[in-house]
PDB file of C-alpha atoms in Angstrom:
ATOM      1  CA  MET X   1     176.442  37.315-185.460  1.00 53.00           C
ATOM      2  CA  LYS X   2     173.555  36.026-187.496  1.00 51.00           C
ATOM      3  CA  LEU X   3     172.494  33.814-184.341  1.00 46.00           C
ATOM      4  CA  ILE X   4     172.658  36.592-181.622  1.00 44.00           C
ATOM      5  CA  ILE X   5     170.246  38.831-184.180  1.00 45.00           C
ATOM      6  CA  THR X   6     168.092  36.083-184.252  1.00 42.00           C
ATOM      7  CA  LEU X   7     167.787  35.677-180.505  1.00 40.00           C
ATOM      8  CA  LEU X   8     167.196  38.954-180.085  1.00 44.00           C
ATOM      9  CA  ILE X   9     164.257  38.890-182.219  1.00 44.00           C
ATOM     10  CA  LEU X  10     163.162  35.943-180.435  1.00 42.00           C
ATOM     11  CA  CYS X  11     163.204  37.836-177.563  1.00 45.00           C
ATOM     12  CA  GLN X  12     161.307  40.596-178.385  1.00 49.00           C
ATOM     13  CA  PHE X  13     158.194  38.037-179.031  1.00 48.00           C
ATOM     14  CA  LEU X  14     158.702  35.778-175.832  1.00 54.00           C
ATOM     15  CA  PRO X  15     155.613  35.694-173.593  1.00 59.00           C
ATOM     16  CA  ALA X  16     155.613  38.075-170.542  1.00 81.00           C
ATOM     17  CA  VAL X  17     155.740  36.749-167.136  1.00 93.00           C
ATOM     18  CA  GLU X  18     152.576  34.862-165.891  1.00 96.00           C
ATOM     19  CA  LEU X  19     151.143  36.119-162.671  1.00 98.00           C
ATOM     20  CA  PRO X  20     149.129  33.874-160.391  1.00 97.00           C
ATOM     21  CA  HIS X  21     145.929  34.411-161.424  1.00 98.00           C
ATOM     22  CA  PRO X  22     144.701  34.097-165.514  1.00 97.00           C
ATOM     23  CA  ALA X  23     142.420  36.890-165.885  1.00 98.00           C
ATOM     24  CA  GLU X  24     145.155  39.211-164.592  1.00 98.00           C
ATOM     25  CA  SER X  25     148.060  37.537-166.004  1.00 98.00           C
ATOM     26  CA  ALA X  26     146.172  38.001-169.502  1.00 98.00           C
ATOM     27  CA  ALA X  27     145.542  41.492-168.818  1.00 98.00           C
ATOM     28  CA  TRP X  28     149.430  41.932-167.845  1.00 98.00           C
ATOM     29  CA  GLN X  29     150.367  40.085-170.995  1.00 97.00           C
ATOM     30  CA  LYS X  30     148.587  43.005-173.283  1.00 98.00           C
ATOM     31  CA  ILE X  31     150.248  45.779-171.168  1.00 98.00           C
ATOM     32  CA  ALA X  32     153.627  44.030-171.616  1.00 97.00           C
ATOM     33  CA  ALA X  33     153.262  43.468-175.200  1.00 97.00           C
ATOM     34  CA  ARG X  34     153.158  47.390-175.814  1.00 97.00           C
ATOM     35  CA  PHE X  35     156.806  47.030-174.826  1.00 96.00           C
ATOM     36  CA  SER X  36     160.139  45.965-175.942  1.00 94.00           C
ATOM     37  CA  GLY X  37     162.223  46.218-173.129  1.00 94.00           C
ATOM     38  CA  GLU X  38     163.168  43.333-170.575  1.00 93.00           C
ATOM     39  CA  GLU X  39     160.881  42.537-167.682  1.00 97.00           C
ATOM     40  CA  LYS X  40     162.029  42.990-164.368  1.00 97.00           C
ATOM     41  CA  VAL X  41     160.562  40.620-162.112  1.00 97.00           C
ATOM     42  CA  LYS X  42     160.490  40.804-157.899  1.00 97.00           C
ATOM     43  CA  LYS X  43     160.083  37.756-155.710  1.00 97.00           C
ATOM     44  CA  ASP X  44     159.931  37.245-152.208  1.00 96.00           C
ATOM     45  CA  ALA X  45     161.715  34.962-150.106  1.00 95.00           C
ATOM     46  CA  LYS X  46     159.414  32.368-150.722  1.00 93.00           C
ATOM     47  CA  GLY X  47     159.923  32.906-154.869  1.00 94.00           C
ATOM     48  CA  LYS X  48     156.323  34.477-155.163  1.00 95.00           C
ATOM     49  CA  ILE X  49     156.049  37.135-157.546  1.00 97.00           C
ATOM     50  CA  THR X  50     155.708  40.696-155.390  1.00 98.00           C
ATOM     51  CA  GLY X  51     156.419  42.886-158.558  1.00 98.00           C
ATOM     52  CA  VAL X  52     156.995  43.251-162.100  1.00 98.00           C
ATOM     53  CA  SER X  53     158.014  46.104-164.389  1.00 98.00           C
ATOM     54  CA  ILE X  54     158.869  46.627-168.121  1.00 97.00           C
ATOM     55  CA  SER X  55     160.034  49.896-169.794  1.00 96.00           C
ATOM     56  CA  LYS X  56     160.738  50.794-173.428  1.00 94.00           C
ATOM     57  CA  LEU X  57     157.171  51.450-175.698  1.00 95.00           C
ATOM     58  CA  LYS X  58     157.346  49.856-178.996  1.00 94.00           C
ATOM     59  CA  ASN X  59     156.011  52.428-181.072  1.00 86.00           C
ATOM     60  CA  SER X  60     158.416  55.078-179.413  1.00 85.00           C
ATOM     61  CA  PRO X  61     161.418  53.075-178.451  1.00 78.00           C
ATOM     62  CA  LYS X  62     163.707  56.068-177.388  1.00 81.00           C
ATOM     63  CA  SER X  63     161.528  57.459-174.667  1.00 84.00           C
ATOM     64  CA  SER X  64     161.232  56.740-170.740  1.00 91.00           C
ATOM     65  CA  ALA X  65     158.283  55.221-170.326  1.00 96.00           C
ATOM     66  CA  THR X  66     157.664  52.228-168.060  1.00 97.00           C
ATOM     67  CA  CYS X  67     154.661  50.694-166.628  1.00 98.00           C
ATOM     68  CA  SER X  68     154.915  48.508-163.408  1.00 98.00           C
ATOM     69  CA  VAL X  69     152.739  46.524-161.259  1.00 98.00           C
ATOM     70  CA  LYS X  70     152.580  45.326-157.575  1.00 98.00           C
ATOM     71  CA  LEU X  71     151.263  42.037-156.294  1.00 98.00           C
ATOM     72  CA  ASP X  72     149.838  41.643-152.601  1.00 98.00           C
ATOM     73  CA  SER X  73     150.649  38.040-150.846  1.00 96.00           C
ATOM     74  CA  LYS X  74     147.290  36.359-152.466  1.00 97.00           C
ATOM     75  CA  GLY X  75     149.238  37.286-155.949  1.00 97.00           C
ATOM     76  CA  HIS X  76     146.490  40.210-156.826  1.00 98.00           C
ATOM     77  CA  VAL X  77     147.967  43.305-158.536  1.00 98.00           C
ATOM     78  CA  THR X  78     147.022  45.854-156.084  1.00 98.00           C
ATOM     79  CA  THR X  79     149.146  48.733-157.867  1.00 98.00           C
ATOM     80  CA  VAL X  80     149.939  49.956-161.508  1.00 98.00           C
ATOM     81  CA  SER X  81     152.174  52.715-162.203  1.00 98.00           C
ATOM     82  CA  SER X  82     153.652  53.820-165.471  1.00 98.00           C
ATOM     83  CA  ASN X  83     155.602  57.306-166.646  1.00 98.00           C
ATOM     84  CA  LYS X  84     154.411  58.198-170.203  1.00 97.00           C
ATOM     85  CA  ALA X  85     153.370  54.779-171.170  1.00 97.00           C
ATOM     86  CA  ALA X  86     150.267  56.535-173.337  1.00 96.00           C
ATOM     87  CA  PHE X  87     147.578  54.113-172.686  1.00 98.00           C
ATOM     88  CA  THR X  88     144.278  55.075-174.678  1.00 98.00           C
ATOM     89  CA  ASN X  89     140.948  55.301-173.423  1.00 98.00           C
ATOM     90  CA  ASP X  90     140.144  51.806-175.102  1.00 98.00           C
ATOM     91  CA  GLU X  91     143.461  50.453-173.384  1.00 98.00           C
ATOM     92  CA  TYR X  92     142.331  51.412-169.664  1.00 98.00           C
ATOM     93  CA  LYS X  93     139.873  47.969-170.034  1.00 98.00           C
ATOM     94  CA  TYR X  94     142.877  46.177-169.124  1.00 98.00           C
ATOM     95  CA  PHE X  95     143.075  47.719-165.744  1.00 98.00           C
ATOM     96  CA  ALA X  96     139.431  46.152-165.142  1.00 98.00           C
ATOM     97  CA  ALA X  97     141.199  42.687-164.885  1.00 98.00           C
ATOM     98  CA  PHE X  98     142.975  43.735-161.373  1.00 98.00           C
ATOM     99  CA  SER X  99     140.087  43.175-159.284  1.00 98.00           C
ATOM    100  CA  LYS X 100     141.751  43.885-156.095  1.00 98.00           C
ATOM    101  CA  LEU X 101     143.393  47.190-157.641  1.00 98.00           C
ATOM    102  CA  LYS X 102     143.817  49.730-155.031  1.00 98.00           C
ATOM    103  CA  ASN X 103     146.232  52.621-156.526  1.00 98.00           C
ATOM    104  CA  LEU X 104     146.310  53.655-160.186  1.00 99.00           C
ATOM    105  CA  SER X 105     148.842  56.389-161.237  1.00 98.00           C
ATOM    106  CA  LEU X 106     149.792  57.020-164.790  1.00 98.00           C
ATOM    107  CA  TRP X 107     151.772  59.681-164.829  1.00 98.00           C
ATOM    108  CA  HIS X 108     152.484  61.656-168.149  1.00 97.00           C
ATOM    109  CA  ASN X 109     149.530  59.551-170.040  1.00 97.00           C
ATOM    110  CA  GLY X 110     148.973  61.531-173.694  1.00 95.00           C
ATOM    111  CA  LYS X 111     150.729  65.058-174.338  1.00 93.00           C
ATOM    112  CA  TYR X 112     150.710  68.394-172.050  1.00 94.00           C
ATOM    113  CA  ASN X 113     150.301  71.092-173.840  1.00 90.00           C
ATOM    114  CA  LEU X 114     149.882  74.310-172.163  1.00 86.00           C
ATOM    115  CA  SER X 115     147.773  75.860-174.945  1.00 84.00           C
ATOM    116  CA  ALA X 116     145.551  72.841-175.434  1.00 86.00           C
ATOM    117  CA  LYS X 117     141.979  73.202-175.574  1.00 83.00           C
ATOM    118  CA  PRO X 118     139.252  70.385-174.283  1.00 81.00           C
ATOM    119  CA  GLY X 119     138.658  67.899-176.694  1.00 88.00           C
ATOM    120  CA  THR X 120     142.265  68.378-178.262  1.00 93.00           C
ATOM    121  CA  TYR X 121     143.490  64.713-177.654  1.00 95.00           C
ATOM    122  CA  PRO X 122     140.447  62.845-177.484  1.00 96.00           C
ATOM    123  CA  ASP X 123     142.223  59.147-177.342  1.00 97.00           C
ATOM    124  CA  HIS X 124     143.863  60.250-174.233  1.00 97.00           C
ATOM    125  CA  ASP X 125     141.271  62.415-172.215  1.00 97.00           C
ATOM    126  CA  GLY X 126     141.168  59.912-169.671  1.00 98.00           C
ATOM    127  CA  ALA X 127     137.068  59.285-170.497  1.00 98.00           C
ATOM    128  CA  GLY X 128     138.197  55.678-170.713  1.00 98.00           C
ATOM    129  CA  ILE X 129     138.563  55.204-166.677  1.00 98.00           C
ATOM    130  CA  ILE X 130     134.672  54.642-166.488  1.00 98.00           C
ATOM    131  CA  HIS X 131     135.635  50.928-167.458  1.00 98.00           C
ATOM    132  CA  LEU X 132     137.216  50.699-164.105  1.00 98.00           C
ATOM    133  CA  LYS X 133     133.501  51.697-162.256  1.00 98.00           C
ATOM    134  CA  ASN X 134     133.360  48.113-160.793  1.00 98.00           C
ATOM    135  CA  LEU X 135     136.640  48.100-158.860  1.00 98.00           C
ATOM    136  CA  GLN X 136     135.626  47.902-155.428  1.00 97.00           C
ATOM    137  CA  ASN X 137     139.122  48.559-154.197  1.00 98.00           C
ATOM    138  CA  LEU X 138     140.012  51.413-156.301  1.00 98.00           C
ATOM    139  CA  THR X 139     140.752  54.267-154.094  1.00 98.00           C
ATOM    140  CA  ILE X 140     143.792  56.538-155.243  1.00 98.00           C
ATOM    141  CA  ILE X 141     144.056  57.695-158.861  1.00 98.00           C
ATOM    142  CA  ASN X 142     146.823  59.331-160.268  1.00 98.00           C
ATOM    143  CA  LEU X 143     146.883  61.165-163.597  1.00 98.00           C
ATOM    144  CA  ALA X 144     149.255  64.129-163.374  1.00 97.00           C
ATOM    145  CA  GLY X 145     150.999  66.018-166.226  1.00 97.00           C
ATOM    146  CA  GLY X 146     149.074  64.410-168.908  1.00 96.00           C
ATOM    147  CA  SER X 147     146.244  65.102-171.179  1.00 97.00           C
ATOM    148  CA  LEU X 148     143.276  63.967-168.617  1.00 97.00           C
ATOM    149  CA  ASP X 149     140.550  66.123-169.779  1.00 96.00           C
ATOM    150  CA  ASP X 150     136.931  67.408-168.922  1.00 97.00           C
ATOM    151  CA  LYS X 151     135.447  64.086-170.406  1.00 97.00           C
ATOM    152  CA  GLY X 152     137.689  62.248-167.934  1.00 98.00           C
ATOM    153  CA  LEU X 153     136.974  64.040-164.774  1.00 98.00           C
ATOM    154  CA  GLU X 154     133.070  63.212-165.671  1.00 98.00           C
ATOM    155  CA  ALA X 155     134.615  59.542-165.656  1.00 98.00           C
ATOM    156  CA  LEU X 156     136.372  59.755-162.658  1.00 98.00           C
ATOM    157  CA  SER X 157     133.214  61.218-160.522  1.00 98.00           C
ATOM    158  CA  GLN X 158     131.307  57.981-161.352  1.00 98.00           C
ATOM    159  CA  LEU X 159     134.236  55.676-159.665  1.00 98.00           C
ATOM    160  CA  PRO X 160     131.986  54.599-156.729  1.00 97.00           C
ATOM    161  CA  LYS X 161     135.021  53.654-154.246  1.00 98.00           C
ATOM    162  CA  LEU X 162     137.323  56.781-155.391  1.00 98.00           C
ATOM    163  CA  GLU X 163     138.966  58.549-152.274  1.00 98.00           C
ATOM    164  CA  ARG X 164     142.128  60.311-153.278  1.00 98.00           C
ATOM    165  CA  LEU X 165     142.895  62.129-156.806  1.00 98.00           C
ATOM    166  CA  GLY X 166     145.710  63.726-158.022  1.00 98.00           C
ATOM    167  CA  ILE X 167     145.344  65.658-161.459  1.00 98.00           C
ATOM    168  CA  TRP X 168     147.386  68.333-161.171  1.00 98.00           C
ATOM    169  CA  HIS X 169     149.165  69.668-164.766  1.00 97.00           C
ATOM    170  CA  ILE X 170     146.053  68.400-166.991  1.00 97.00           C
ATOM    171  CA  HIS X 171     143.973  69.978-169.727  1.00 96.00           C
ATOM    172  CA  ALA X 172     140.758  70.431-167.711  1.00 96.00           C
ATOM    173  CA  SER X 173     138.920  73.237-167.234  1.00 96.00           C
ATOM    174  CA  ASN X 174     136.783  75.036-164.472  1.00 97.00           C
ATOM    175  CA  GLU X 175     134.044  73.503-166.397  1.00 96.00           C
ATOM    176  CA  GLY X 176     135.289  70.048-165.945  1.00 97.00           C
ATOM    177  CA  LEU X 177     135.996  70.555-162.245  1.00 98.00           C
ATOM    178  CA  LYS X 178     132.464  70.878-162.053  1.00 97.00           C
ATOM    179  CA  HIS X 179     131.941  67.142-162.629  1.00 98.00           C
ATOM    180  CA  LEU X 180     133.532  66.498-159.241  1.00 98.00           C
ATOM    181  CA  MET X 181     130.763  67.253-157.620  1.00 97.00           C
ATOM    182  CA  ASN X 182     128.816  64.400-158.437  1.00 97.00           C
ATOM    183  CA  SER X 183     131.539  62.382-156.519  1.00 98.00           C
ATOM    184  CA  LYS X 184     129.929  60.502-153.540  1.00 97.00           C
ATOM    185  CA  SER X 185     133.484  58.762-152.389  1.00 98.00           C
ATOM    186  CA  ILE X 186     136.222  62.085-152.801  1.00 98.00           C
ATOM    187  CA  LYS X 187     137.941  62.796-149.965  1.00 98.00           C
ATOM    188  CA  GLY X 188     141.438  64.162-151.001  1.00 98.00           C
ATOM    189  CA  LEU X 189     142.191  65.783-154.209  1.00 98.00           C
ATOM    190  CA  ARG X 190     145.198  67.775-155.319  1.00 98.00           C
ATOM    191  CA  LEU X 191     145.197  70.027-158.465  1.00 98.00           C
ATOM    192  CA  GLY X 192     148.219  72.395-160.007  1.00 97.00           C
ATOM    193  CA  PRO X 193     147.139  74.093-162.986  1.00 96.00           C
ATOM    194  CA  ASN X 194     150.660  75.285-163.766  1.00 96.00           C
ATOM    195  CA  TRP X 195     149.079  79.173-163.623  1.00 96.00           C
ATOM    196  CA  MET X 196     146.514  78.317-166.236  1.00 96.00           C
ATOM    197  CA  LYS X 197     143.747  80.435-166.218  1.00 95.00           C
ATOM    198  CA  LYS X 198     140.992  77.820-167.696  1.00 95.00           C
ATOM    199  CA  GLN X 199     141.534  75.887-164.382  1.00 95.00           C
ATOM    200  CA  ASN X 200     141.741  78.445-161.753  1.00 97.00           C
ATOM    201  CA  HIS X 201     140.493  79.546-158.364  1.00 97.00           C
ATOM    202  CA  GLU X 202     136.940  80.045-159.855  1.00 97.00           C
ATOM    203  CA  SER X 203     136.838  76.086-159.575  1.00 98.00           C
ATOM    204  CA  LEU X 204     136.386  76.604-155.986  1.00 98.00           C
ATOM    205  CA  GLN X 205     132.730  77.117-156.075  1.00 97.00           C
ATOM    206  CA  TYR X 206     132.327  73.462-157.551  1.00 98.00           C
ATOM    207  CA  LEU X 207     134.718  71.791-155.365  1.00 98.00           C
ATOM    208  CA  ALA X 208     133.112  72.980-152.122  1.00 98.00           C
ATOM    209  CA  LYS X 209     130.084  70.891-153.583  1.00 98.00           C
ATOM    210  CA  ILE X 210     131.958  67.696-153.195  1.00 98.00           C
ATOM    211  CA  PRO X 211     130.051  65.917-150.444  1.00 97.00           C
ATOM    212  CA  LYS X 212     132.948  64.280-148.685  1.00 98.00           C
ATOM    213  CA  LEU X 213     136.114  66.276-149.257  1.00 98.00           C
ATOM    214  CA  ASP X 214     137.953  67.054-146.413  1.00 98.00           C
ATOM    215  CA  SER X 215     141.300  67.698-147.913  1.00 98.00           C
ATOM    216  CA  LEU X 216     142.841  70.066-150.969  1.00 98.00           C
ATOM    217  CA  SER X 217     145.645  70.263-152.229  1.00 98.00           C
ATOM    218  CA  PHE X 218     145.783  73.482-154.518  1.00 98.00           C
ATOM    219  CA  GLY X 219     148.857  75.560-155.557  1.00 98.00           C
ATOM    220  CA  GLU X 220     150.283  77.203-158.945  1.00 98.00           C
ATOM    221  CA  THR X 221     147.115  79.620-158.630  1.00 98.00           C
ATOM    222  CA  LEU X 222     145.831  83.227-157.324  1.00 98.00           C
ATOM    223  CA  MET X 223     144.823  82.579-154.187  1.00 98.00           C
ATOM    224  CA  SER X 224     143.180  85.457-151.640  1.00 97.00           C
ATOM    225  CA  TYR X 225     141.582  85.613-148.438  1.00 98.00           C
ATOM    226  CA  ASP X 226     138.369  86.900-150.062  1.00 97.00           C
ATOM    227  CA  ILE X 227     138.173  83.866-152.460  1.00 97.00           C
ATOM    228  CA  LEU X 228     139.084  80.976-149.747  1.00 98.00           C
ATOM    229  CA  GLN X 229     137.115  82.530-146.274  1.00 97.00           C
ATOM    230  CA  SER X 230     133.494  82.028-148.926  1.00 94.00           C
ATOM    231  CA  PHE X 231     134.838  78.664-149.934  1.00 97.00           C
ATOM    232  CA  LEU X 232     135.897  77.531-146.435  1.00 98.00           C
ATOM    233  CA  SER X 233     132.723  78.639-145.162  1.00 96.00           C
ATOM    234  CA  GLN X 234     131.036  75.780-147.316  1.00 96.00           C
ATOM    235  CA  THR X 235     133.138  72.898-147.035  1.00 96.00           C
ATOM    236  CA  LYS X 236     134.232  70.428-144.149  1.00 93.00           C
ATOM    237  CA  LEU X 237     137.874  70.251-145.112  1.00 98.00           C
ATOM    238  CA  LYS X 238     140.407  69.116-142.185  1.00 98.00           C
ATOM    239  CA  SER X 239     143.572  70.423-144.330  1.00 98.00           C
ATOM    240  CA  LEU X 240     144.170  72.991-146.985  1.00 98.00           C
ATOM    241  CA  ASP X 241     147.754  72.825-148.847  1.00 98.00           C
ATOM    242  CA  LEU X 242     148.349  75.962-150.600  1.00 98.00           C
ATOM    243  CA  GLY X 243     151.541  74.918-152.040  1.00 98.00           C
ATOM    244  CA  ASN X 244     153.102  77.830-154.153  1.00 97.00           C
ATOM    245  CA  SER X 245     149.595  79.441-154.829  1.00 98.00           C
ATOM    246  CA  LEU X 246     150.163  83.252-155.076  1.00 98.00           C
ATOM    247  CA  ILE X 247     148.807  84.208-151.702  1.00 98.00           C
ATOM    248  CA  SER X 248     150.060  87.105-149.297  1.00 97.00           C
ATOM    249  CA  ALA X 249     151.233  85.554-145.521  1.00 97.00           C
ATOM    250  CA  GLU X 250     148.740  88.161-144.268  1.00 98.00           C
ATOM    251  CA  ASP X 251     146.071  86.239-145.952  1.00 98.00           C
ATOM    252  CA  VAL X 252     147.095  82.939-144.606  1.00 98.00           C
ATOM    253  CA  LYS X 253     147.201  84.202-141.197  1.00 98.00           C
ATOM    254  CA  LYS X 254     143.914  85.404-141.195  1.00 98.00           C
ATOM    255  CA  LEU X 255     142.258  82.410-142.604  1.00 98.00           C
ATOM    256  CA  GLN X 256     144.203  80.416-140.161  1.00 98.00           C
ATOM    257  CA  ALA X 257     143.032  82.401-137.197  1.00 98.00           C
ATOM    258  CA  GLU X 258     139.344  82.061-138.683  1.00 98.00           C
ATOM    259  CA  PHE X 259     139.342  78.544-139.503  1.00 98.00           C
ATOM    260  CA  LYS X 260     140.750  76.969-136.559  1.00 97.00           C
ATOM    261  CA  GLY X 261     139.931  73.348-137.713  1.00 97.00           C
ATOM    262  CA  VAL X 262     141.455  73.202-140.706  1.00 98.00           C
ATOM    263  CA  LYS X 263     145.142  72.731-141.143  1.00 98.00           C
ATOM    264  CA  ILE X 264     145.879  75.795-143.489  1.00 98.00           C
ATOM    265  CA  LYS X 265     149.503  75.495-144.898  1.00 98.00           C
ATOM    266  CA  SER X 266     151.318  77.818-147.579  1.00 98.00           C
ATOM    267  CA  ALA X 267     154.717  77.839-149.119  1.00 98.00           C
ATOM    268  CA  GLY X 268     154.800  81.145-149.088  1.00 97.00           C
ATOM    269  CA  LEU X 269     155.170  84.169-151.431  1.00 97.00           C
ATOM    270  CA  ALA X 270     159.068  83.558-152.057  1.00 97.00           C
ATOM    271  CA  ALA X 271     158.247  80.301-153.340  1.00 97.00           C
ATOM    272  CA  THR X 272     155.767  81.642-155.599  1.00 97.00           C
ATOM    273  CA  GLY X 273     158.203  84.398-157.046  1.00 97.00           C
ATOM    274  CA  LYS X 274     161.001  81.553-157.439  1.00 96.00           C
ATOM    275  CA  TYR X 275     158.405  79.682-159.592  1.00 95.00           C
ATOM    276  CA  LEU X 276     157.149  82.586-161.576  1.00 96.00           C
ATOM    277  CA  LYS X 277     160.973  83.428-162.785  1.00 96.00           C
ATOM    278  CA  LYS X 278     160.499  80.882-165.284  1.00 95.00           C
ATOM    279  CA  VAL X 279     159.917  82.995-168.165  1.00 95.00           C
ATOM    280  CA  TRP X 280     157.261  81.063-169.738  1.00 93.00           C
ATOM    281  CA  ILE X 281     155.528  80.551-166.478  1.00 94.00           C
ATOM    282  CA  ARG X 282     155.072  84.316-165.892  1.00 96.00           C
ATOM    283  CA  LYS X 283     154.168  84.432-169.222  1.00 96.00           C
ATOM    284  CA  ILE X 284     150.990  82.321-168.914  1.00 96.00           C
ATOM    285  CA  ALA X 285     150.236  83.922-165.200  1.00 97.00           C
ATOM    286  CA  ALA X 286     150.241  87.111-166.714  1.00 97.00           C
ATOM    287  CA  GLU X 287     147.527  86.610-169.015  1.00 96.00           C
ATOM    288  CA  TRP X 288     145.320  87.194-166.191  1.00 97.00           C
ATOM    289  CA  ILE X 289     146.420  87.905-162.974  1.00 97.00           C
ATOM    290  CA  PRO X 290     147.325  91.467-161.809  1.00 97.00           C
ATOM    291  CA  LYS X 291     150.684  92.634-162.600  1.00 97.00           C
ATOM    292  CA  GLU X 292     150.976  94.244-159.124  1.00 97.00           C
ATOM    293  CA  LYS X 293     150.493  90.425-157.645  1.00 97.00           C
ATOM    294  CA  ILE X 294     153.130  88.820-159.811  1.00 98.00           C
ATOM    295  CA  ASP X 295     155.727  91.636-158.792  1.00 97.00           C
ATOM    296  CA  ALA X 296     155.064  91.446-155.356  1.00 96.00           C
ATOM    297  CA  ALA X 297     155.954  87.652-155.808  1.00 97.00           C
ATOM    298  CA  LEU X 298     159.121  88.382-157.929  1.00 97.00           C
ATOM    299  CA  ALA X 299     160.073  90.873-155.302  1.00 97.00           C
ATOM    300  CA  ALA X 300     159.672  88.209-152.222  1.00 96.00           C
ATOM    301  CA  ALA X 301     161.573  85.872-154.373  1.00 95.00           C
ATOM    302  CA  LYS X 302     165.165  88.196-154.404  1.00 89.00           C
TER     303      LYS X 302
END
């Protein structure tokens, strides 16, 4: 029994898997050191490592936190994906070692609190993304479902190669989204404010000024023909996905007829009503959306 316990203790101090490139391997060692679970390694037919994953945060062993990396044929890390891993701003430095990194997706990074004000979680507001400004292959970033804040958006706007950005269910405000106007590379953007007023359709005035934006997904908020007609008149969008935003079918048809060069789609008012049936969501929406509009969505969902 003592031997088993000793072995278990020793396993916690075993070095992480060695990746092919020294700097990248050292970075993975630091990332893996945050976890206590056993590493899972994927290899190709020739025995080359194609991916590594690990779970169980040391400071939160009961959480479902995970982190994984994918490697290309030359052994470079090209994708990092984590869930509930709580990387701090300072720990973004680890990812800077992955010189060929293309996709960084940190799902649910930090706490997500619908009532949180900007600056509530300074260690996890995403400002540390600035450490990645020299990565020339980093084109895709997802920081959804966490405490990404206005300062994080300011940092994201400074990444020179970022093309696709997913930032739904975050803490940022409309003022924070203003920073994205400064991005010279963003082409695709996905938003979803969970019906909060602090990050709603009023931000479209800023999004319209993102120079290369050609694809926008913006659900979970109030939309209308008037709001979007003004926005679309200022952009070069090729696609607009309204998801379950609160907008009538008539308004969507009018927009589709007027902006034939833009692929516009909506999940429909029934989908909106289904979402708003959740009492806690409806309470948030009711703080700023007219009751008759919410009632119309609820009626469509019956």
